């Protein structure tokens, strides 16, 4: 909420032509996070992963659904069950039904007819039965409960994969934050560097301008030639162009930072910080293990995900067991002019055992294993590159510190050389050309000094990003 209020206030200031927005590095980072579409996408990916985890977790529980069916058929169907003579049966002394066959008194055996079958004493006559079926408005409604018992580990593996996806989305947010911070820091320190470059260019132009006035005055009294005035004027024009370029660069740097933090490009920004010549205290003493980098976590979780995909592929070719139970109510079927509706309970159990798929399961499983192996090898390769990146970033800070010392010494020497040249020129012991050269060397040393300080701050950012501590 505080960030939103800050953004709103800064926008309000930005719409006024004379308003100046004063910011520090932390504020710029927070505003860049609020404005970053990359962060917004990463956050949506995390929300998606969380929803998928909850969805796959629901696979452990039974599914309850309501069912309904309605059917109408205009035609009525008539069928006939053919009747005839049926043999009879009588109970014996134990109550068991026995065929009521005719017994030959002389032999005591059943009488056999010409068809080779026993002859019964009595036959029952069954007339033909007519059946009329109507289906004008057959319906059934009910509820059904489905529960997977064993699906080859598919439900468990899918849930575990969704958790891995959630961890990857979290690591991706950290990676996106790190990228946003790195880009914002670069723009921030560049802006500070350009501001100091403008001051150095203006100081150089002022020094050359004062020299031009002195030379013009001495030329009026005949103590300097027109060629001397021309030399200084050329240098002054060069210094004026240098100031113009520096100021244009300042405007562009401000616009670039405004673009990143979500302000109007015409906003006038003022930075609270200043470029320091010393490194951040304790930065090189921080743990430099690559395992804390978000991109390493991403690759690590990707390897775990590929391993889960192997189990998921195998589950497609393992036995599957499930049960279904339901309770329904149906009616509307007309039988010989009468209708009846009833409620009933039903249950179903199924078992599916894959037997022979022409090697499909074996080959899919092998392909999934190769995917996992490639992911593992890619993690090892990337880990080595990350270690090189950390080492290079550490050396970058050391090189920047050395550059600071060299630039500072060069600036001190240039300042001393300019002081001596000025003093000697005033007493006629130094040529105008040498003085102009001393001024140019001083300006170049100033530029190198500012660039060295800006490079030191950016090397700190790169090192923190390399060890995975920038997004914290």
Short mmCIF file of C-alpha atoms in Angstrom, two decimals:
data_model
loop_
_atom_site.label_atom_id
_atom_site.label_comp_id
_atom_site.label_asym_id
_atom_site.label_seq_id
_atom_site.Cartn_x
_atom_site.Cartn_y
_atom_site.Cartn_z
CA UNK A 1 0.00 0.00 0.00
CA UNK A 2 2.86 2.35 0.85
CA UNK A 3 4.50 1.60 -2.50
CA UNK A 4 1.27 2.40 -4.32
CA UNK A 5 0.93 5.73 -2.50
CA UNK A 6 4.56 6.54 -3.34
CA UNK A 7 4.02 5.77 -7.02
CA UNK A 8 0.83 7.85 -7.11
CA UNK A 9 2.53 10.81 -5.46
CA UNK A 10 5.46 10.66 -7.85
CA UNK A 11 3.12 10.58 -10.83
CA UNK A 12 1.34 13.65 -9.53
CA UNK A 13 4.66 15.50 -9.25
CA UNK A 14 5.73 14.34 -12.69
CA UNK A 15 2.81 16.07 -14.41
CA UNK A 16 4.01 19.52 -13.28
CA UNK A 17 6.68 21.11 -15.43
CA UNK A 18 8.82 22.44 -12.60
CA UNK A 19 8.40 19.55 -10.18
CA UNK A 20 11.49 17.64 -9.18
CA UNK A 21 11.31 14.06 -7.90
CA UNK A 22 14.02 13.20 -5.37
CA UNK A 23 14.85 9.49 -5.21
CA UNK A 24 17.39 7.09 -3.78
CA UNK A 25 18.40 3.63 -5.03
CA UNK A 26 15.97 1.68 -2.82
CA UNK A 27 13.02 3.79 -3.96
CA UNK A 28 14.00 3.31 -7.58
CA UNK A 29 14.17 -0.46 -7.08
CA UNK A 30 10.75 -0.60 -5.45
CA UNK A 31 9.20 1.54 -8.17
CA UNK A 32 10.85 -0.59 -10.86
CA UNK A 33 9.32 -3.71 -9.28
CA UNK A 34 5.89 -2.07 -9.29
CA UNK A 35 6.28 -1.06 -12.93
CA UNK A 36 7.92 -4.23 -14.27
CA UNK A 37 5.79 -6.36 -16.58
CA UNK A 38 8.36 -9.12 -16.14
CA UNK A 39 7.64 -9.25 -12.41
CA UNK A 40 3.89 -9.17 -13.05
CA UNK A 41 4.17 -12.14 -15.42
CA UNK A 42 6.34 -14.06 -12.94
CA UNK A 43 3.79 -13.40 -10.19
CA UNK A 44 0.96 -14.68 -12.38
CA UNK A 45 3.01 -17.79 -13.12
CA UNK A 46 3.35 -18.41 -9.39
CA UNK A 47 -0.39 -17.98 -8.87
CA UNK A 48 -1.00 -20.41 -11.71
CA UNK A 49 1.40 -22.96 -10.20
CA UNK A 50 -0.31 -22.66 -6.80
CA UNK A 51 -3.71 -23.26 -8.38
CA UNK A 52 -2.38 -26.28 -10.27
CA UNK A 53 -0.98 -27.73 -7.03
CA UNK A 54 -4.39 -27.44 -5.38
CA UNK A 55 -6.07 -28.94 -8.45
CA UNK A 56 -3.77 -31.98 -8.52
CA UNK A 57 -4.12 -32.43 -4.75
CA UNK A 58 -7.86 -32.85 -5.31
CA UNK A 59 -7.06 -36.03 -7.27
CA UNK A 60 -6.56 -37.90 -3.98
CA UNK A 61 -10.21 -37.47 -3.02
CA UNK A 62 -13.41 -39.02 -4.41
CA UNK A 63 -15.29 -37.17 -7.12
CA UNK A 64 -19.00 -36.67 -6.56
CA UNK A 65 -21.15 -35.81 -9.55
CA UNK A 66 -24.82 -35.61 -10.37
CA UNK A 67 -26.06 -37.48 -13.43
CA UNK A 68 -29.21 -37.26 -15.47
CA UNK A 69 -30.56 -38.83 -18.64
CA UNK A 70 -33.72 -38.23 -20.62
CA UNK A 71 -34.80 -40.18 -23.70
CA UNK A 72 -37.85 -39.97 -25.97
CA UNK A 73 -38.75 -42.38 -28.75
CA UNK A 74 -42.05 -41.95 -30.54
CA UNK A 75 -42.37 -45.58 -31.69
CA UNK A 76 -43.70 -48.39 -29.54
CA UNK A 77 -42.19 -51.82 -30.02
CA UNK A 78 -44.07 -55.13 -29.90
CA UNK A 79 -42.47 -58.51 -29.24
CA UNK A 80 -43.88 -62.05 -28.79
CA UNK A 81 -42.47 -64.83 -26.67
CA UNK A 82 -43.52 -68.10 -28.30
CA UNK A 83 -45.35 -70.50 -25.94
CA UNK A 84 -45.75 -74.34 -26.06
CA UNK A 85 -45.87 -77.49 -23.90
CA UNK A 86 -43.54 -77.57 -20.92
CA UNK A 87 -42.55 -80.65 -18.88
CA UNK A 88 -43.66 -80.83 -15.26
CA UNK A 89 -41.75 -81.55 -12.07
CA UNK A 90 -42.89 -83.01 -8.73
CA UNK A 91 -41.19 -82.88 -5.31
CA UNK A 92 -39.66 -85.99 -3.79
CA UNK A 93 -39.60 -86.91 -0.12
CA UNK A 94 -36.85 -84.31 0.46
CA UNK A 95 -38.78 -81.57 -1.31
CA UNK A 96 -36.44 -81.55 -4.31
CA UNK A 97 -38.13 -81.17 -7.66
CA UNK A 98 -37.78 -84.21 -9.88
CA UNK A 99 -38.89 -84.68 -13.52
CA UNK A 100 -42.46 -86.04 -13.62
CA UNK A 101 -41.62 -88.77 -16.16
CA UNK A 102 -43.69 -91.87 -17.00
CA UNK A 103 -42.30 -95.15 -15.53
CA UNK A 104 -42.52 -98.49 -17.32
CA UNK A 105 -44.11 -100.86 -14.71
CA UNK A 106 -42.28 -103.86 -16.09
CA UNK A 107 -38.82 -102.39 -15.94
CA UNK A 108 -39.21 -99.57 -13.46
CA UNK A 109 -37.34 -97.27 -15.83
CA UNK A 110 -38.56 -94.06 -17.50
CA UNK A 111 -40.36 -94.57 -20.80
CA UNK A 112 -38.24 -93.21 -23.69
CA UNK A 113 -40.00 -91.63 -26.65
CA UNK A 114 -39.08 -91.90 -30.31
CA UNK A 115 -36.99 -88.74 -30.01
CA UNK A 116 -34.80 -90.47 -27.45
CA UNK A 117 -36.02 -88.31 -24.55
CA UNK A 118 -38.03 -89.37 -21.49
CA UNK A 119 -41.83 -89.14 -21.77
CA UNK A 120 -43.47 -87.01 -19.08
CA UNK A 121 -46.75 -87.97 -17.41
CA UNK A 122 -48.09 -84.44 -17.69
CA UNK A 123 -47.27 -81.33 -19.71
CA UNK A 124 -48.14 -77.70 -18.92
CA UNK A 125 -49.28 -75.50 -21.77
CA UNK A 126 -47.75 -72.00 -22.00
CA UNK A 127 -49.56 -69.66 -24.39
CA UNK A 128 -47.69 -67.07 -26.50
CA UNK A 129 -46.82 -63.91 -24.48
CA UNK A 130 -47.07 -60.52 -26.15
CA UNK A 131 -44.77 -57.68 -24.97
CA UNK A 132 -45.23 -54.01 -25.86
CA UNK A 133 -42.46 -51.55 -24.97
CA UNK A 134 -42.79 -47.77 -25.05
CA UNK A 135 -39.98 -45.26 -24.42
CA UNK A 136 -41.79 -41.96 -24.61
CA UNK A 137 -40.11 -40.12 -21.75
CA UNK A 138 -37.59 -42.50 -20.20
CA UNK A 139 -35.48 -40.77 -17.55
CA UNK A 140 -32.94 -41.44 -14.82
CA UNK A 141 -31.28 -39.14 -12.29
CA UNK A 142 -28.79 -39.81 -9.53
CA UNK A 143 -25.43 -39.16 -7.92
CA UNK A 144 -22.17 -40.94 -8.61
CA UNK A 145 -19.01 -41.27 -6.52
CA UNK A 146 -15.71 -42.11 -8.24
CA UNK A 147 -12.55 -43.04 -6.35
CA UNK A 148 -9.24 -44.08 -7.94
CA UNK A 149 -7.64 -46.80 -5.82
CA UNK A 150 -4.35 -47.26 -7.68
CA UNK A 151 -3.44 -45.47 -10.90
CA UNK A 152 0.17 -46.58 -11.16
CA UNK A 153 1.32 -43.61 -9.06
CA UNK A 154 -0.04 -41.09 -11.59
CA UNK A 155 -2.04 -39.01 -9.09
CA UNK A 156 0.83 -38.78 -6.58
CA UNK A 157 3.42 -38.01 -9.25
CA UNK A 158 1.25 -35.31 -10.85
CA UNK A 159 0.80 -33.66 -7.45
CA UNK A 160 4.53 -33.76 -6.76
CA UNK A 161 5.24 -32.28 -10.20
CA UNK A 162 2.85 -29.41 -9.49
CA UNK A 163 4.79 -28.69 -6.27
CA UNK A 164 8.01 -28.60 -8.28
CA UNK A 165 6.35 -26.19 -10.70
CA UNK A 166 5.41 -23.99 -7.75
CA UNK A 167 9.02 -23.97 -6.53
CA UNK A 168 10.20 -23.08 -10.05
CA UNK A 169 7.72 -20.19 -10.22
CA UNK A 170 9.02 -18.88 -6.88
CA UNK A 171 12.61 -19.08 -8.13
CA UNK A 172 11.57 -17.33 -11.34
CA UNK A 173 10.21 -14.40 -9.31
CA UNK A 174 13.58 -14.08 -7.56
CA UNK A 175 15.33 -14.25 -10.93
CA UNK A 176 13.05 -11.59 -12.37
CA UNK A 177 13.60 -9.36 -9.33
CA UNK A 178 17.34 -9.78 -9.75
CA UNK A 179 17.15 -8.80 -13.44
CA UNK A 180 15.00 -5.76 -12.65
CA UNK A 181 17.36 -4.64 -9.87
CA UNK A 182 20.40 -5.06 -12.10
CA UNK A 183 18.85 -3.00 -14.89
CA UNK A 184 17.65 -0.33 -12.46
CA UNK A 185 21.01 -0.11 -10.70
CA UNK A 186 22.77 0.30 -14.02
CA UNK A 187 20.49 3.14 -15.07
CA UNK A 188 20.76 4.73 -11.61
CA UNK A 189 24.56 4.77 -11.45
CA UNK A 190 24.80 5.82 -15.08
CA UNK A 191 22.63 8.82 -14.29
CA UNK A 192 24.85 9.76 -11.35
CA UNK A 193 27.91 9.35 -13.53
CA UNK A 194 26.49 11.56 -16.28
CA UNK A 195 25.56 14.22 -13.69
CA UNK A 196 29.19 14.37 -12.58
CA UNK A 197 30.32 14.36 -16.20
CA UNK A 198 28.15 17.43 -16.79
CA UNK A 199 29.74 19.18 -13.81
CA UNK A 200 33.22 18.27 -15.03
CA UNK A 201 32.45 19.47 -18.58
CA UNK A 202 31.04 22.75 -17.27
CA UNK A 203 34.10 23.26 -15.05
CA UNK A 204 36.36 22.62 -18.04
CA UNK A 205 34.39 25.07 -20.21
CA UNK A 206 34.57 27.69 -17.46
CA UNK A 207 38.34 27.29 -17.19
CA UNK A 208 38.81 27.57 -20.95
CA UNK A 209 36.41 30.52 -21.02
CA UNK A 210 38.43 32.42 -18.42
CA UNK A 211 41.58 31.67 -20.39
CA UNK A 212 39.90 32.95 -23.56
CA UNK A 213 39.02 36.24 -21.88
CA UNK A 214 42.59 36.67 -20.63
CA UNK A 215 44.06 35.91 -24.04
CA UNK A 216 41.64 38.29 -25.76
CA UNK A 217 42.54 41.04 -23.30
CA UNK A 218 46.26 40.50 -23.76
CA UNK A 219 45.77 40.44 -27.54
CA UNK A 220 44.19 43.89 -27.36
CA UNK A 221 47.35 45.32 -25.82
CA UNK A 222 49.57 43.44 -28.25
CA UNK A 223 50.87 40.82 -25.80
CA UNK A 224 49.19 37.91 -27.61
CA UNK A 225 48.68 37.11 -31.24
CA UNK A 226 45.46 36.49 -33.09
CA UNK A 227 46.57 32.91 -33.58
CA UNK A 228 46.66 32.46 -29.80
CA UNK A 229 43.11 33.76 -29.53
CA UNK A 230 42.02 31.40 -32.30
CA UNK A 231 43.60 28.40 -30.55
CA UNK A 232 41.79 29.11 -27.29
CA UNK A 233 38.52 29.86 -29.07
CA UNK A 234 38.66 26.47 -30.83
CA UNK A 235 39.19 24.78 -27.46
CA UNK A 236 36.30 26.77 -25.98
CA UNK A 237 34.01 25.68 -28.81
CA UNK A 238 35.04 22.10 -28.21
CA UNK A 239 34.33 22.50 -24.47
CA UNK A 240 30.94 24.03 -25.26
CA UNK A 241 30.06 21.07 -27.48
CA UNK A 242 31.24 18.74 -24.74
CA UNK A 243 28.85 20.39 -22.27
CA UNK A 244 26.00 20.11 -24.76
CA UNK A 245 26.62 16.39 -25.29
CA UNK A 246 26.89 15.80 -21.55
CA UNK A 247 23.61 17.59 -20.88
CA UNK A 248 21.88 15.65 -23.66
CA UNK A 249 23.26 12.47 -22.16
CA UNK A 250 21.88 13.54 -18.79
CA UNK A 251 18.41 13.99 -20.24
CA UNK A 252 18.56 10.59 -21.92
CA UNK A 253 19.80 8.96 -18.71
CA UNK A 254 16.92 10.52 -16.77
CA UNK A 255 14.44 9.34 -19.38
CA UNK A 256 15.86 5.81 -19.24
CA UNK A 257 15.53 5.68 -15.45
CA UNK A 258 12.00 7.11 -15.64
CA UNK A 259 11.10 4.40 -18.15
CA UNK A 260 12.23 1.70 -15.74
CA UNK A 261 10.54 3.08 -12.62
CA UNK A 262 7.29 4.01 -14.33
CA UNK A 263 7.43 7.80 -14.35
CA UNK A 264 6.74 10.14 -17.23
CA UNK A 265 9.82 10.45 -19.41
CA UNK A 266 9.77 14.22 -18.92
CA UNK A 267 10.01 13.95 -15.12
CA UNK A 268 12.89 15.89 -13.57
CA UNK A 269 14.73 13.43 -11.31
CA UNK A 270 17.19 14.29 -8.58
CA UNK A 271 19.33 11.58 -6.97
CA UNK A 272 20.18 11.65 -3.27
CA UNK A 273 23.27 9.45 -3.57
CA UNK A 274 26.71 10.27 -4.85
CA UNK A 275 29.36 8.13 -6.48
CA UNK A 276 31.70 6.66 -3.91
CA UNK A 277 35.30 5.65 -4.46
CA UNK A 278 35.13 2.80 -1.94
CA UNK A 279 33.51 -0.61 -2.29
CA UNK A 280 30.46 -1.64 -0.26
CA UNK A 281 31.65 -2.87 3.17
CA UNK A 282 31.77 -6.66 3.47
CA UNK A 283 30.59 -7.35 -0.07
CA UNK A 284 33.45 -9.70 -0.88
CA UNK A 285 33.02 -11.50 2.45
CA UNK A 286 29.48 -12.65 1.61
CA UNK A 287 28.91 -16.35 0.81
CA UNK A 288 29.56 -16.90 -2.87
CA UNK A 289 27.95 -20.34 -3.34
CA UNK A 290 26.08 -20.63 -6.62
CA UNK A 291 23.38 -22.71 -4.90
CA UNK A 292 21.75 -19.49 -3.68
CA UNK A 293 21.27 -18.17 -7.21
CA UNK A 294 17.66 -18.24 -8.45
CA UNK A 295 18.66 -19.45 -11.92
CA UNK A 296 20.53 -22.36 -10.31
CA UNK A 297 17.39 -23.23 -8.34
CA UNK A 298 15.42 -23.13 -11.58
CA UNK A 299 17.74 -25.61 -13.27
CA UNK A 300 17.81 -27.78 -10.18
CA UNK A 301 14.01 -27.92 -9.98
CA UNK A 302 13.85 -28.61 -13.72
CA UNK A 303 16.02 -31.70 -13.15
CA UNK A 304 13.66 -32.85 -10.39
CA UNK A 305 10.71 -32.21 -12.70
CA UNK A 306 12.25 -34.37 -15.43
CA UNK A 307 12.76 -37.13 -12.88
CA UNK A 308 9.07 -36.94 -11.96
CA UNK A 309 8.18 -37.13 -15.65
CA UNK A 310 9.96 -40.49 -15.78
CA UNK A 311 7.67 -41.80 -13.03
CA UNK A 312 4.63 -40.28 -14.74
CA UNK A 313 5.49 -42.00 -18.02
CA UNK A 314 5.93 -45.32 -16.24
CA UNK A 315 2.54 -44.97 -14.52
CA UNK A 316 0.78 -45.03 -17.91
CA UNK A 317 1.83 -48.66 -18.32
CA UNK A 318 1.14 -49.95 -14.80
CA UNK A 319 -2.10 -51.57 -13.56
CA UNK A 320 -4.94 -49.21 -12.68
CA UNK A 321 -7.73 -49.89 -10.19
CA UNK A 322 -10.77 -47.79 -9.39
CA UNK A 323 -14.26 -48.01 -7.95
CA UNK A 324 -17.49 -46.19 -8.74
CA UNK A 325 -20.67 -46.15 -6.64
CA UNK A 326 -23.94 -44.40 -7.38
CA UNK A 327 -27.55 -44.05 -6.37
CA UNK A 328 -30.20 -43.16 -8.91
CA UNK A 329 -33.88 -42.91 -9.61
CA UNK A 330 -35.36 -43.78 -12.99
CA UNK A 331 -38.64 -44.36 -14.73
CA UNK A 332 -40.70 -43.62 -17.80
CA UNK A 333 -40.33 -47.06 -19.44
CA UNK A 334 -43.75 -48.43 -20.46
CA UNK A 335 -44.22 -52.21 -20.46
CA UNK A 336 -47.56 -53.60 -21.68
CA UNK A 337 -49.26 -50.31 -20.83
CA UNK A 338 -47.90 -49.89 -17.31
CA UNK A 339 -45.16 -47.58 -16.05
CA UNK A 340 -43.01 -47.92 -12.98
CA UNK A 341 -40.28 -45.77 -11.37
CA UNK A 342 -37.72 -47.05 -8.90
CA UNK A 343 -34.60 -45.97 -7.00
CA UNK A 344 -31.54 -48.21 -7.01
CA UNK A 345 -27.93 -48.42 -5.84
CA UNK A 346 -25.12 -49.43 -8.20
CA UNK A 347 -21.42 -50.10 -7.81
CA UNK A 348 -18.60 -50.79 -10.23
CA UNK A 349 -14.97 -51.81 -9.84
CA UNK A 350 -12.51 -51.81 -12.71
CA UNK A 351 -9.00 -53.13 -13.20
CA UNK A 352 -6.84 -52.40 -16.23
CA UNK A 353 -3.57 -54.28 -16.69
CA UNK A 354 -1.45 -53.38 -19.75
CA UNK A 355 -0.10 -56.52 -21.40
CA UNK A 356 1.48 -55.81 -24.75
CA UNK A 357 1.85 -52.41 -26.45
CA UNK A 358 4.55 -53.28 -29.02
CA UNK A 359 7.28 -51.69 -26.90
CA UNK A 360 5.54 -48.31 -26.57
CA UNK A 361 5.88 -48.16 -22.78
CA UNK A 362 9.53 -49.22 -22.75
CA UNK A 363 10.52 -46.68 -25.40
CA UNK A 364 8.58 -43.82 -23.79
CA UNK A 365 10.16 -44.63 -20.44
CA UNK A 366 13.61 -44.68 -22.05
CA UNK A 367 12.98 -41.32 -23.75
CA UNK A 368 11.87 -39.78 -20.43
CA UNK A 369 15.02 -41.07 -18.75
CA UNK A 370 17.16 -39.47 -21.48
CA UNK A 371 15.34 -36.16 -20.91
CA UNK A 372 16.20 -36.38 -17.22
CA UNK A 373 19.82 -37.21 -17.97
CA UNK A 374 20.12 -34.26 -20.36
CA UNK A 375 18.64 -31.96 -17.71
CA UNK A 376 21.16 -33.21 -15.15
CA UNK A 377 24.08 -32.66 -17.54
CA UNK A 378 22.78 -29.18 -18.36
CA UNK A 379 22.71 -28.38 -14.63
CA UNK A 380 26.33 -29.47 -14.27
CA UNK A 381 27.39 -27.42 -17.30
CA UNK A 382 25.50 -24.34 -16.13
CA UNK A 383 26.91 -24.69 -12.62
CA UNK A 384 30.44 -24.48 -13.99
CA UNK A 385 29.54 -21.39 -16.04
CA UNK A 386 27.97 -19.81 -12.96
CA UNK A 387 31.14 -20.41 -10.96
CA UNK A 388 33.12 -18.71 -13.72
CA UNK A 389 30.66 -15.82 -13.64
CA UNK A 390 31.09 -15.43 -9.88
CA UNK A 391 34.87 -15.44 -10.24
CA UNK A 392 34.71 -12.92 -13.08
CA UNK A 393 32.42 -10.66 -11.05
CA UNK A 394 34.78 -10.81 -8.08
CA UNK A 395 37.71 -9.95 -10.33
CA UNK A 396 35.57 -7.17 -11.79
CA UNK A 397 35.32 -5.53 -8.37
CA UNK A 398 39.07 -5.89 -7.85
CA UNK A 399 39.76 -4.41 -11.28
CA UNK A 400 37.35 -1.54 -10.57
CA UNK A 401 39.15 -0.82 -7.28
CA UNK A 402 42.48 -0.75 -9.10
CA UNK A 403 41.00 1.52 -11.75
CA UNK A 404 39.77 3.84 -8.98
CA UNK A 405 43.29 4.16 -7.58
CA UNK A 406 44.81 4.78 -11.00
CA UNK A 407 42.15 7.32 -11.96
CA UNK A 408 42.52 9.14 -8.65
CA UNK A 409 46.30 9.34 -9.01
CA UNK A 410 45.93 10.51 -12.60
CA UNK A 411 43.45 13.19 -11.50
CA UNK A 412 45.76 14.42 -8.73
CA UNK A 413 48.66 14.58 -11.17
CA UNK A 414 46.52 16.38 -13.76
CA UNK A 415 45.35 18.92 -11.15
CA UNK A 416 48.92 19.55 -10.04
CA UNK A 417 50.13 19.79 -13.63
CA UNK A 418 47.36 22.30 -14.42
CA UNK A 419 48.20 24.37 -11.35
CA UNK A 420 51.87 24.52 -12.30
CA UNK A 421 51.04 25.35 -15.94
CA UNK A 422 48.71 28.15 -14.87
CA UNK A 423 51.30 29.67 -12.55
CA UNK A 424 54.06 29.42 -15.14
CA UNK A 425 51.83 30.83 -17.88
CA UNK A 426 51.03 33.85 -15.76
CA UNK A 427 54.74 34.65 -15.41
CA UNK A 428 55.47 33.89 -19.05
CA UNK A 429 57.31 30.63 -18.46
CA UNK A 430 54.71 28.36 -20.09
CA UNK A 431 53.37 28.36 -23.63
CA UNK A 432 49.69 28.68 -24.37
CA UNK A 433 49.72 25.33 -26.15
CA UNK A 434 51.06 23.58 -23.07
CA UNK A 435 48.48 25.22 -20.87
CA UNK A 436 45.67 24.13 -23.20
CA UNK A 437 47.08 20.64 -23.18
CA UNK A 438 47.20 20.63 -19.36
CA UNK A 439 43.55 21.71 -19.24
CA UNK A 440 42.58 18.95 -21.67
CA UNK A 441 44.47 16.36 -19.61
CA UNK A 442 42.72 17.56 -16.47
CA UNK A 443 39.32 17.23 -18.16
CA UNK A 444 40.19 13.74 -19.42
CA UNK A 445 41.33 12.73 -15.93
CA UNK A 446 38.04 14.03 -14.50
CA UNK A 447 36.12 11.91 -17.01
CA UNK A 448 38.13 8.80 -16.19
CA UNK A 449 37.63 9.42 -12.46
CA UNK A 450 33.85 9.65 -12.80
CA UNK A 451 33.68 6.60 -15.07
CA UNK A 452 35.82 4.60 -12.62
CA UNK A 453 33.49 5.40 -9.71
CA UNK A 454 30.41 4.50 -11.74
CA UNK A 455 32.05 1.27 -12.90
CA UNK A 456 32.82 0.35 -9.27
CA UNK A 457 29.15 0.66 -8.26
CA UNK A 458 27.99 -1.35 -11.27
CA UNK A 459 30.59 -4.04 -10.56
CA UNK A 460 29.10 -4.37 -7.06
CA UNK A 461 25.67 -4.94 -8.57
CA UNK A 462 27.02 -7.54 -10.98
CA UNK A 463 28.76 -9.39 -8.17
CA UNK A 464 25.64 -9.46 -5.98
CA UNK A 465 23.66 -10.75 -8.94
CA UNK A 466 26.30 -13.41 -9.66
CA UNK A 467 26.15 -14.78 -6.08
CA UNK A 468 22.36 -14.61 -5.95
CA UNK A 469 22.12 -11.89 -3.29
CA UNK A 470 20.84 -8.98 -5.37
CA UNK A 471 17.14 -9.85 -5.08
CA UNK A 472 17.21 -10.14 -1.27
#
